Short mmCIF file of N, CA and C in Angstrom, two decimals:
data_model
loop_
_atom_site.label_atom_id
_atom_site.label_comp_id
_atom_site.label_asym_id
_atom_site.label_seq_id
_atom_site.Cartn_x
_atom_site.Cartn_y
_atom_site.Cartn_z
N UNK A 1 0.78 -1.11 -0.07
CA UNK A 1 -0.04 0.17 0.12
C UNK A 1 0.98 1.20 0.06
N UNK A 2 1.85 1.59 0.81
CA UNK A 2 3.00 2.36 1.08
C UNK A 2 3.78 2.55 -0.37
N UNK A 3 4.02 1.42 -0.88
CA UNK A 3 4.86 1.67 -2.01
C UNK A 3 3.97 1.90 -3.32
N UNK A 4 2.67 1.73 -3.16
CA UNK A 4 1.79 2.20 -4.24
C UNK A 4 1.63 3.82 -4.08
N UNK A 5 1.47 4.18 -3.13
CA UNK A 5 1.40 5.68 -2.91
C UNK A 5 2.70 6.43 -3.19
N UNK A 6 3.61 5.82 -3.08
CA UNK A 6 5.01 6.49 -3.07
C UNK A 6 5.21 6.48 -4.64
N UNK A 7 4.73 5.69 -5.43
CA UNK A 7 4.91 5.45 -6.94
C UNK A 7 3.88 6.52 -7.63
N UNK A 8 2.72 6.60 -6.93
CA UNK A 8 1.90 7.60 -7.47
C UNK A 8 2.39 9.24 -7.24
N UNK A 9 2.93 9.25 -5.97
CA UNK A 9 3.54 10.65 -5.86
C UNK A 9 4.70 10.95 -6.62
N UNK A 10 5.66 10.01 -6.97
CA UNK A 10 6.78 10.09 -7.90
C UNK A 10 6.25 10.34 -9.38
N UNK A 11 5.33 9.70 -9.71
CA UNK A 11 4.64 9.81 -10.98
C UNK A 11 4.08 11.32 -11.07
N UNK A 12 3.40 11.71 -10.34
CA UNK A 12 2.81 13.28 -10.32
C UNK A 12 4.06 14.10 -10.37
N UNK A 13 5.00 14.04 -9.46
CA UNK A 13 6.11 14.93 -9.41
C UNK A 13 6.98 14.86 -10.67
N UNK A 14 7.08 13.70 -11.27
CA UNK A 14 7.83 13.64 -12.62
C UNK A 14 6.94 14.34 -13.79
N UNK A 15 5.47 14.24 -13.70
CA UNK A 15 4.69 15.01 -14.70
C UNK A 15 4.91 16.46 -14.54
N UNK A 16 4.95 16.97 -13.14
CA UNK A 16 4.98 18.40 -12.85
C UNK A 16 6.35 18.80 -13.43
N UNK A 17 7.23 18.14 -13.27
CA UNK A 17 8.61 18.43 -13.64
C UNK A 17 8.71 18.59 -15.17
N UNK A 18 8.19 17.70 -15.89
CA UNK A 18 7.96 17.76 -17.48
C UNK A 18 7.10 18.92 -17.80
N UNK A 19 5.99 19.31 -17.30
CA UNK A 19 5.16 20.32 -17.65
C UNK A 19 6.05 21.65 -17.38
N UNK A 20 6.63 21.58 -16.26
CA UNK A 20 7.31 23.07 -15.95
C UNK A 20 8.70 23.21 -16.93
N UNK A 21 9.33 22.07 -17.18
CA UNK A 21 10.31 22.30 -18.13
C UNK A 21 9.82 22.76 -19.46
N UNK A 22 8.80 22.06 -19.95
CA UNK A 22 8.19 22.37 -21.18
C UNK A 22 7.80 23.81 -21.23
N UNK A 23 7.20 24.49 -20.39
CA UNK A 23 6.77 25.85 -20.09
C UNK A 23 7.94 26.81 -20.25
N UNK A 24 9.07 26.26 -19.42
CA UNK A 24 10.20 27.12 -19.40
C UNK A 24 10.88 27.42 -20.75
N UNK A 25 10.95 26.05 -21.20
CA UNK A 25 11.80 25.99 -22.42
C UNK A 25 11.05 26.19 -23.97
N UNK A 26 9.90 26.59 -23.90
CA UNK A 26 9.08 27.00 -25.01
C UNK A 26 9.29 28.26 -25.55
N UNK A 27 9.43 28.46 -26.74
CA UNK A 27 9.68 29.85 -27.33
C UNK A 27 8.65 30.84 -27.04
N UNK A 28 9.03 32.12 -26.71
CA UNK A 28 8.29 33.26 -26.33
C UNK A 28 7.07 33.37 -27.37
N UNK A 29 5.84 34.04 -27.02
CA UNK A 29 4.74 34.14 -27.77
C UNK A 29 5.16 35.04 -28.80
N UNK A 30 4.54 34.98 -30.07
CA UNK A 30 4.75 35.81 -31.00
C UNK A 30 4.73 37.25 -30.92
N UNK A 31 5.45 38.30 -31.50
CA UNK A 31 5.47 39.60 -31.05
C UNK A 31 4.36 40.38 -31.38
N UNK A 32 3.23 40.13 -32.20
CA UNK A 32 2.10 40.56 -32.33
C UNK A 32 1.09 40.59 -31.39
N UNK A 33 1.58 40.03 -30.29
CA UNK A 33 0.43 40.08 -29.15
C UNK A 33 0.61 41.42 -28.26
N UNK A 34 0.95 41.54 -27.11
CA UNK A 34 0.98 42.83 -26.22
C UNK A 34 2.18 43.49 -26.59
N UNK A 35 3.24 43.03 -27.22
CA UNK A 35 4.46 43.85 -27.33
C UNK A 35 4.16 44.68 -28.80
N UNK A 36 3.28 44.47 -29.58
CA UNK A 36 3.27 45.10 -30.80
C UNK A 36 2.46 46.26 -30.87
N UNK A 37 2.90 47.37 -31.59
CA UNK A 37 2.12 48.57 -31.49
C UNK A 37 0.66 48.26 -32.12
N UNK A 38 -0.12 49.21 -31.69
CA UNK A 38 -1.64 48.87 -31.89
C UNK A 38 -1.77 49.04 -33.26
N UNK A 39 -2.91 48.42 -33.73
CA UNK A 39 -3.09 48.48 -35.18
C UNK A 39 -3.49 49.80 -35.66
N UNK A 40 -3.29 50.19 -36.88
CA UNK A 40 -3.50 51.40 -37.35
C UNK A 40 -4.98 51.62 -37.89
N UNK A 41 -5.74 52.44 -37.33
CA UNK A 41 -7.22 52.78 -37.48
C UNK A 41 -7.31 53.26 -39.01
N UNK A 42 -6.42 53.71 -39.61
CA UNK A 42 -6.70 53.93 -41.02
C UNK A 42 -6.50 52.79 -42.08
N UNK A 43 -6.21 51.73 -41.58
CA UNK A 43 -5.99 50.64 -42.35
C UNK A 43 -7.04 49.53 -42.22
N UNK A 44 -7.86 49.19 -43.26
CA UNK A 44 -9.06 48.44 -43.20
C UNK A 44 -8.46 46.95 -42.86
N UNK A 45 -9.18 46.19 -41.99
CA UNK A 45 -8.65 45.00 -41.72
C UNK A 45 -9.37 43.88 -42.94
N UNK A 46 -8.68 43.90 -44.09
CA UNK A 46 -9.26 43.26 -45.27
C UNK A 46 -8.46 41.99 -45.41
N UNK A 47 -7.29 41.70 -44.78
CA UNK A 47 -6.59 40.48 -45.02
C UNK A 47 -7.27 39.35 -44.86
N UNK A 48 -7.10 38.35 -45.65
CA UNK A 48 -7.72 36.96 -45.51
C UNK A 48 -6.85 35.87 -45.44
N UNK A 49 -5.50 36.10 -45.56
CA UNK A 49 -4.51 35.21 -45.46
C UNK A 49 -3.08 35.68 -44.87
N UNK A 50 -2.36 34.89 -44.24
CA UNK A 50 -0.94 35.36 -43.94
C UNK A 50 -0.07 35.23 -45.30
N UNK A 51 0.92 36.03 -45.40
CA UNK A 51 1.78 35.98 -46.70
C UNK A 51 2.30 34.65 -46.65
N UNK A 52 2.96 33.98 -45.58
CA UNK A 52 3.38 32.68 -45.75
C UNK A 52 2.89 31.98 -44.47
N UNK A 53 2.59 30.72 -44.72
CA UNK A 53 2.17 29.73 -43.64
C UNK A 53 0.83 29.93 -43.14
N UNK A 54 0.30 29.46 -42.04
CA UNK A 54 -0.85 29.59 -41.43
C UNK A 54 -0.71 30.64 -40.28
N UNK A 55 0.21 30.60 -39.64
CA UNK A 55 0.63 31.69 -38.73
C UNK A 55 2.06 31.74 -38.15
N UNK A 56 2.86 32.45 -39.20
CA UNK A 56 4.31 32.21 -39.14
C UNK A 56 4.73 33.02 -37.90
N UNK A 57 6.08 32.67 -37.35
CA UNK A 57 6.57 33.55 -36.38
C UNK A 57 6.99 34.73 -36.69
N UNK A 58 6.74 35.78 -36.03
CA UNK A 58 7.11 37.25 -36.35
C UNK A 58 8.73 37.23 -35.67
N UNK A 59 9.70 37.46 -36.75
CA UNK A 59 11.12 37.42 -36.31
C UNK A 59 11.27 38.86 -35.68
N UNK A 60 10.91 39.86 -36.52
CA UNK A 60 11.09 41.13 -36.10
C UNK A 60 9.76 41.95 -36.35
N UNK A 61 9.32 42.70 -35.46
CA UNK A 61 7.88 43.49 -35.57
C UNK A 61 8.21 44.78 -36.22
N UNK A 62 7.12 45.51 -36.51
CA UNK A 62 7.01 46.85 -37.10
C UNK A 62 7.41 47.95 -36.01
N UNK A 63 8.13 48.78 -36.48
CA UNK A 63 8.89 49.58 -35.58
C UNK A 63 8.87 51.13 -36.34
N UNK A 64 7.86 51.81 -36.33
CA UNK A 64 8.03 52.96 -37.34
C UNK A 64 9.10 53.98 -36.79
N UNK A 65 9.75 54.51 -37.86
CA UNK A 65 10.73 55.54 -37.58
C UNK A 65 10.21 56.89 -37.06
N UNK A 66 10.95 57.52 -36.22
CA UNK A 66 10.58 58.92 -35.56
C UNK A 66 10.37 59.86 -36.67
N UNK A 67 11.31 59.86 -37.68
CA UNK A 67 11.13 60.69 -38.88
C UNK A 67 11.36 60.09 -40.06
N UNK A 68 11.16 60.79 -41.25
CA UNK A 68 11.19 60.20 -42.49
C UNK A 68 12.14 59.47 -42.78
N UNK A 69 13.34 59.77 -42.42
CA UNK A 69 14.56 59.11 -42.69
C UNK A 69 15.33 58.47 -41.66
N UNK A 70 14.57 58.57 -40.23
CA UNK A 70 14.95 57.82 -39.07
C UNK A 70 15.21 56.32 -39.19
N UNK A 71 15.80 55.60 -38.19
CA UNK A 71 15.92 54.37 -38.02
C UNK A 71 14.54 53.80 -37.47
N UNK A 72 14.32 52.53 -38.13
CA UNK A 72 12.98 51.91 -37.55
C UNK A 72 12.93 50.63 -38.52
N UNK A 73 11.92 49.93 -38.44
CA UNK A 73 11.60 48.76 -39.18
C UNK A 73 10.24 48.89 -39.90
N UNK A 74 10.41 49.18 -41.13
CA UNK A 74 9.23 49.44 -41.86
C UNK A 74 8.24 48.35 -42.44
N UNK A 75 8.19 47.51 -41.60
CA UNK A 75 7.46 46.11 -42.06
C UNK A 75 7.57 45.09 -40.69
N UNK A 76 7.34 44.01 -41.21
CA UNK A 76 7.37 42.93 -40.35
C UNK A 76 8.15 41.70 -40.79
N UNK A 77 9.10 41.13 -40.37
CA UNK A 77 9.86 39.78 -40.77
C UNK A 77 9.15 38.50 -40.32
N UNK A 78 8.68 37.74 -41.18
CA UNK A 78 8.07 36.46 -40.98
C UNK A 78 8.92 35.26 -41.45
N UNK A 79 9.13 34.40 -40.39
CA UNK A 79 10.04 33.24 -40.74
C UNK A 79 9.26 32.28 -41.69
N UNK A 80 10.15 31.94 -42.65
CA UNK A 80 9.71 31.12 -43.74
C UNK A 80 10.90 30.61 -44.53
N UNK A 81 11.17 29.21 -44.71
CA UNK A 81 12.20 28.55 -45.35
C UNK A 81 12.08 28.96 -46.82
N UNK A 82 13.23 28.82 -47.59
CA UNK A 82 13.47 29.08 -48.86
C UNK A 82 12.51 28.10 -49.60
N UNK A 83 11.84 28.65 -50.63
CA UNK A 83 10.89 27.82 -51.42
C UNK A 83 9.39 28.07 -50.89
N UNK A 84 9.24 28.40 -49.91
CA UNK A 84 7.79 28.57 -49.28
C UNK A 84 6.98 29.46 -50.19
N UNK A 85 5.80 29.19 -50.47
CA UNK A 85 4.80 29.92 -51.32
C UNK A 85 4.60 31.09 -50.49
N UNK A 86 4.47 32.39 -51.30
CA UNK A 86 4.32 33.63 -50.77
C UNK A 86 2.77 34.07 -51.36
N UNK A 87 1.92 34.47 -50.62
CA UNK A 87 0.45 34.65 -50.98
C UNK A 87 0.03 36.08 -50.75
N UNK A 88 -0.81 36.57 -51.79
CA UNK A 88 -1.31 37.77 -51.58
C UNK A 88 -2.28 37.80 -50.34
N UNK A 89 -2.31 38.79 -49.35
CA UNK A 89 -3.16 38.66 -48.24
C UNK A 89 -4.56 39.27 -48.61
N UNK A 90 -4.53 39.92 -49.47
CA UNK A 90 -5.97 40.29 -50.02
C UNK A 90 -6.08 40.46 -51.52
N UNK A 91 -7.13 40.80 -52.00
CA UNK A 91 -7.11 41.11 -53.49
C UNK A 91 -6.51 42.40 -53.88
N UNK A 92 -5.83 42.44 -55.27
CA UNK A 92 -5.15 43.65 -55.60
C UNK A 92 -4.68 43.48 -57.03
N UNK A 93 -3.82 44.37 -57.56
CA UNK A 93 -3.26 44.49 -58.81
C UNK A 93 -1.78 44.47 -58.60
N UNK A 94 -1.03 43.49 -59.16
CA UNK A 94 0.49 43.48 -58.92
C UNK A 94 1.01 44.70 -59.58
N UNK A 95 1.83 45.60 -58.79
CA UNK A 95 2.15 46.95 -59.31
C UNK A 95 3.73 46.76 -59.54
N UNK A 96 4.34 45.72 -59.08
CA UNK A 96 5.83 45.72 -59.48
C UNK A 96 6.06 44.05 -59.25
N UNK A 97 7.01 43.33 -60.02
CA UNK A 97 7.48 42.21 -59.81
C UNK A 97 8.80 42.04 -60.44
N UNK A 98 9.85 42.13 -59.58
CA UNK A 98 11.38 42.27 -60.24
C UNK A 98 12.31 42.26 -59.18
N UNK A 99 13.36 42.87 -59.42
CA UNK A 99 14.55 42.79 -58.62
C UNK A 99 14.83 44.34 -58.16
N UNK A 100 15.08 44.65 -56.86
CA UNK A 100 15.47 45.98 -56.42
C UNK A 100 16.73 45.61 -55.62
N UNK A 101 17.80 46.32 -55.85
CA UNK A 101 19.02 46.17 -55.26
C UNK A 101 19.48 44.58 -54.86
N UNK A 102 19.24 43.87 -56.00
CA UNK A 102 19.61 42.50 -56.00
C UNK A 102 18.59 41.57 -55.42
N UNK A 103 17.47 42.15 -54.90
CA UNK A 103 16.36 41.17 -54.03
C UNK A 103 15.11 41.30 -55.11
N UNK A 104 14.62 40.00 -55.05
CA UNK A 104 13.24 39.89 -55.60
C UNK A 104 12.23 40.53 -54.91
N UNK A 105 11.42 41.45 -55.59
CA UNK A 105 10.33 42.09 -54.85
C UNK A 105 9.00 41.98 -55.59
N UNK A 106 7.86 41.80 -54.75
CA UNK A 106 6.46 41.85 -55.41
C UNK A 106 6.01 42.80 -54.70
N UNK A 107 5.01 43.75 -55.26
CA UNK A 107 4.37 44.80 -54.65
C UNK A 107 2.89 44.52 -55.43
N UNK A 108 1.82 44.61 -54.30
CA UNK A 108 0.36 44.71 -54.90
C UNK A 108 -0.17 45.85 -54.36
N UNK A 109 -0.86 46.44 -55.24
CA UNK A 109 -1.72 47.60 -54.89
C UNK A 109 -3.20 47.07 -54.56
N UNK A 110 -3.54 47.43 -53.23
CA UNK A 110 -4.88 46.70 -52.64
C UNK A 110 -6.09 47.38 -53.36
N UNK A 111 -6.94 46.47 -53.55
CA UNK A 111 -8.24 46.90 -54.21
C UNK A 111 -9.13 47.67 -53.34
N UNK A 112 -9.69 48.81 -53.63
CA UNK A 112 -10.78 49.45 -52.93
C UNK A 112 -10.32 49.97 -51.60
N UNK A 113 -8.98 50.61 -51.59
CA UNK A 113 -8.36 51.12 -50.24
C UNK A 113 -8.00 52.64 -50.41
N UNK A 114 -8.70 53.30 -51.29
CA UNK A 114 -8.52 54.70 -51.53
C UNK A 114 -7.38 55.16 -52.50
N UNK A 115 -7.17 56.52 -52.46
CA UNK A 115 -6.24 57.08 -53.37
C UNK A 115 -5.27 58.13 -52.76
N UNK A 116 -3.99 57.55 -52.66
CA UNK A 116 -3.40 56.30 -53.19
C UNK A 116 -3.82 55.31 -52.57
N UNK A 117 -3.78 54.10 -53.19
CA UNK A 117 -4.32 52.90 -52.53
C UNK A 117 -3.06 52.37 -51.53
N UNK A 118 -3.55 51.44 -50.77
CA UNK A 118 -2.50 50.77 -49.78
C UNK A 118 -1.80 49.75 -50.69
N UNK A 119 -0.61 49.68 -50.42
CA UNK A 119 0.42 48.71 -51.28
C UNK A 119 1.04 47.80 -50.27
N UNK A 120 1.19 46.58 -50.50
CA UNK A 120 1.97 45.63 -49.75
C UNK A 120 3.16 45.39 -50.44
N UNK A 121 4.31 44.90 -49.81
CA UNK A 121 5.51 44.59 -50.50
C UNK A 121 5.82 43.25 -49.75
N UNK A 122 6.59 42.38 -50.65
CA UNK A 122 7.06 41.17 -50.29
C UNK A 122 8.56 40.99 -50.62
N UNK A 123 9.54 40.67 -49.83
CA UNK A 123 10.92 40.23 -50.39
C UNK A 123 11.56 39.67 -49.40
N UNK A 124 12.49 38.91 -49.64
CA UNK A 124 13.02 38.55 -51.08
C UNK A 124 12.10 37.41 -51.61
N UNK A 125 11.56 37.43 -52.82
CA UNK A 125 10.68 36.75 -53.40
C UNK A 125 10.97 36.43 -54.95
N UNK A 126 10.82 35.36 -55.45
CA UNK A 126 11.01 34.89 -56.80
C UNK A 126 9.51 35.02 -57.33
N UNK A 127 9.17 35.87 -58.08
CA UNK A 127 7.85 36.13 -58.55
C UNK A 127 7.33 35.23 -59.50
N UNK A 128 6.04 34.88 -59.11
CA UNK A 128 5.49 33.94 -60.29
C UNK A 128 4.12 34.69 -60.95
N UNK A 129 4.14 36.09 -60.84
CA UNK A 129 3.15 36.97 -61.33
C UNK A 129 3.86 37.92 -62.15
N UNK A 130 3.04 38.65 -62.89
CA UNK A 130 3.60 39.68 -63.73
C UNK A 130 2.96 40.99 -63.42
N UNK A 131 3.68 42.03 -63.45
CA UNK A 131 3.22 43.52 -63.24
C UNK A 131 1.73 43.66 -63.93
N UNK A 132 0.65 44.17 -63.42
CA UNK A 132 -0.57 44.38 -64.02
C UNK A 132 -1.62 43.30 -63.75
N UNK A 133 -1.10 42.06 -63.19
CA UNK A 133 -2.07 40.86 -62.97
C UNK A 133 -2.92 41.20 -61.74
N UNK A 134 -4.37 40.91 -61.73
CA UNK A 134 -5.11 41.06 -60.63
C UNK A 134 -4.86 39.69 -59.71
N UNK A 135 -4.87 39.83 -58.38
CA UNK A 135 -4.63 38.75 -57.68
C UNK A 135 -5.62 38.64 -56.49
N UNK A 136 -5.90 37.44 -56.15
CA UNK A 136 -7.09 37.23 -55.33
C UNK A 136 -6.48 36.77 -53.80
N UNK A 137 -7.02 37.01 -52.68
CA UNK A 137 -6.60 36.51 -51.41
C UNK A 137 -6.05 35.19 -51.14
N UNK A 138 -4.99 35.18 -50.76
CA UNK A 138 -4.46 33.71 -50.66
C UNK A 138 -3.96 33.19 -52.00
N UNK A 139 -3.95 33.92 -52.91
CA UNK A 139 -3.18 33.36 -54.34
C UNK A 139 -1.63 33.45 -54.11
N UNK A 140 -0.98 32.56 -54.82
CA UNK A 140 0.49 32.47 -54.84
C UNK A 140 1.09 33.47 -55.82
N UNK A 141 1.90 34.31 -55.14
CA UNK A 141 2.55 35.38 -56.07
C UNK A 141 4.02 35.25 -56.29
N UNK A 142 4.34 34.14 -55.57
CA UNK A 142 5.99 33.91 -55.75
C UNK A 142 6.37 32.85 -54.63
N UNK A 143 7.78 32.55 -54.61
CA UNK A 143 8.21 31.82 -53.60
C UNK A 143 9.59 32.59 -52.72
N UNK A 144 9.74 32.18 -51.55
CA UNK A 144 10.73 32.79 -50.72
C UNK A 144 12.16 32.38 -51.45
N UNK A 145 12.87 33.66 -51.52
CA UNK A 145 14.14 33.56 -52.07
C UNK A 145 15.11 32.85 -50.99
N UNK A 146 16.17 32.00 -51.65
CA UNK A 146 17.15 31.52 -50.46
C UNK A 146 18.04 32.52 -50.11
N UNK A 147 18.36 33.73 -50.97
CA UNK A 147 19.11 34.68 -50.47
C UNK A 147 18.49 35.99 -50.72
N UNK A 148 19.14 36.92 -50.13
CA UNK A 148 18.72 38.31 -50.09
C UNK A 148 17.82 38.78 -48.83
N UNK A 149 17.65 37.70 -47.76
CA UNK A 149 16.89 38.03 -46.75
C UNK A 149 17.88 38.90 -45.81
N UNK A 150 17.34 39.85 -45.12
CA UNK A 150 18.11 40.47 -44.21
C UNK A 150 17.99 39.77 -42.65
N UNK A 151 17.35 38.73 -42.51
CA UNK A 151 17.29 38.22 -41.20
C UNK A 151 18.32 37.23 -41.07
N UNK A 152 18.45 36.67 -39.78
CA UNK A 152 19.54 35.86 -39.52
C UNK A 152 18.96 34.45 -40.23
N UNK A 153 17.92 34.19 -39.94
CA UNK A 153 17.26 32.86 -40.71
C UNK A 153 16.50 33.35 -41.92
N UNK A 154 16.23 32.53 -42.99
CA UNK A 154 15.47 32.86 -44.05
C UNK A 154 14.06 33.47 -43.54
N UNK A 155 13.74 34.61 -44.10
CA UNK A 155 12.50 35.29 -43.77
C UNK A 155 11.92 35.99 -44.93
N UNK A 156 10.51 36.38 -44.87
CA UNK A 156 10.01 37.37 -45.72
C UNK A 156 9.82 38.69 -45.19
N UNK A 157 10.22 39.76 -45.69
CA UNK A 157 9.92 41.10 -45.19
C UNK A 157 8.65 41.55 -45.83
N UNK A 158 7.56 41.76 -44.89
CA UNK A 158 6.24 42.02 -45.29
C UNK A 158 6.06 43.52 -45.15
N UNK A 159 5.89 44.45 -45.91
CA UNK A 159 5.54 45.83 -45.77
C UNK A 159 4.25 46.29 -46.45
N UNK A 160 3.74 47.50 -45.80
CA UNK A 160 2.53 48.15 -46.02
C UNK A 160 2.81 49.72 -46.21
N UNK A 161 2.41 50.32 -47.09
CA UNK A 161 2.33 51.74 -47.15
C UNK A 161 1.36 52.40 -48.09
N UNK A 162 1.04 53.59 -47.72
CA UNK A 162 0.14 54.43 -48.59
C UNK A 162 0.90 55.62 -48.97
N UNK A 163 1.04 55.69 -50.20
CA UNK A 163 1.92 56.87 -50.95
C UNK A 163 3.48 56.60 -50.44
N UNK A 164 3.72 57.64 -49.52
CA UNK A 164 5.11 57.56 -49.01
C UNK A 164 5.11 57.12 -47.58
N UNK A 165 4.03 56.86 -46.87
CA UNK A 165 3.96 56.68 -45.57
C UNK A 165 3.76 54.95 -45.24
N UNK A 166 4.72 54.58 -44.35
CA UNK A 166 4.79 53.27 -44.13
C UNK A 166 3.82 53.11 -43.15
N UNK A 167 3.05 51.80 -42.90
CA UNK A 167 2.15 51.56 -42.04
C UNK A 167 2.44 50.05 -41.50
N UNK A 168 1.74 49.68 -40.41
CA UNK A 168 1.89 48.37 -39.78
C UNK A 168 1.24 47.32 -40.70
N UNK A 169 1.75 46.38 -41.38
CA UNK A 169 1.11 45.29 -42.30
C UNK A 169 0.16 44.58 -41.39
N UNK A 170 0.65 44.19 -40.14
CA UNK A 170 -0.26 43.47 -39.23
C UNK A 170 -1.75 44.04 -39.16
N UNK A 171 -1.85 45.31 -39.50
CA UNK A 171 -3.03 46.01 -39.28
C UNK A 171 -4.09 45.51 -40.13
N UNK A 172 -3.63 45.06 -41.56
CA UNK A 172 -4.59 44.32 -42.35
C UNK A 172 -5.00 43.02 -42.00
N UNK A 173 -4.61 42.46 -41.05
CA UNK A 173 -5.20 41.19 -40.57
C UNK A 173 -6.23 41.35 -39.64
N UNK A 174 -7.36 40.67 -39.57
CA UNK A 174 -8.45 40.72 -38.55
C UNK A 174 -7.91 39.84 -37.33
N UNK A 175 -8.53 40.13 -36.20
CA UNK A 175 -8.15 39.45 -34.97
C UNK A 175 -8.07 38.08 -35.05
N UNK A 176 -9.19 37.36 -35.59
CA UNK A 176 -9.23 35.92 -35.97
C UNK A 176 -8.03 35.38 -36.55
N UNK A 177 -7.27 35.99 -37.40
CA UNK A 177 -6.17 35.49 -38.03
C UNK A 177 -4.79 35.77 -37.10
N UNK A 178 -4.94 36.95 -36.41
CA UNK A 178 -3.80 37.27 -35.49
C UNK A 178 -3.60 36.55 -34.36
N UNK A 179 -4.72 36.34 -33.57
CA UNK A 179 -4.84 35.68 -32.47
C UNK A 179 -5.55 34.50 -32.16
N UNK A 180 -5.26 33.74 -33.27
CA UNK A 180 -5.98 32.40 -33.15
C UNK A 180 -5.41 31.47 -31.93
N UNK A 181 -6.26 31.27 -31.14
CA UNK A 181 -6.00 30.60 -29.79
C UNK A 181 -6.40 29.11 -29.95
N UNK A 182 -6.12 28.47 -28.93
CA UNK A 182 -6.49 26.88 -28.90
C UNK A 182 -7.85 26.63 -29.30
N UNK A 183 -8.17 25.61 -29.89
CA UNK A 183 -9.71 24.99 -30.09
C UNK A 183 -10.44 24.95 -28.84
N UNK A 184 -11.49 25.24 -28.94
CA UNK A 184 -12.52 25.02 -27.59
C UNK A 184 -13.62 24.16 -27.88
N UNK A 185 -13.83 23.05 -27.22
CA UNK A 185 -15.01 22.28 -27.41
C UNK A 185 -16.14 23.13 -26.76
N UNK A 186 -17.30 23.13 -27.55
CA UNK A 186 -18.70 23.71 -26.93
C UNK A 186 -19.49 22.61 -26.75
N UNK A 187 -20.52 22.76 -25.86
CA UNK A 187 -21.39 21.51 -25.70
C UNK A 187 -22.50 21.56 -26.79
N UNK A 188 -22.94 20.32 -27.08
CA UNK A 188 -24.07 20.22 -28.21
C UNK A 188 -25.20 20.79 -27.81
N UNK A 189 -25.64 20.68 -26.57
CA UNK A 189 -27.00 21.24 -26.18
C UNK A 189 -26.83 22.48 -25.61
#
């Protein structure tokens, strides 16, 4: 009887140790939670898909510059291995597909977003679309290039701007895409 109780206590302690170690060694939550700047109210939440993957880790978040030419990060860096399909986040027209400073870039002017329209950019990307082509949300516009990334690991830099003003691209995504939590079982009755 005493040996049985000791075994149960040891088993519980081992489970507690495993759960604690797992929690401590887990990667930090993505940047777009509490640490990210608030969404821009001038940007409509019209995005229907992430540019890469289902919910890619944000390696570096949006950090607007204090002045036009000041330091900052004018987009977000999303983890993605080379060859990963890059998708349009919403409907638009490809305004550029080519190389800039040796990097593959695709830009999409977003449909019905004003004058000047909102424009998303993706780099480094090998384009599979041509300038002038209309694209739908989730449509593949290229693949992640193996070179040209400014991240320590391969990533896609995703940017957003209206005219010359850079905006937070995460503002395009609705909360259900940004903060998808664990599934919850609901009662049938």
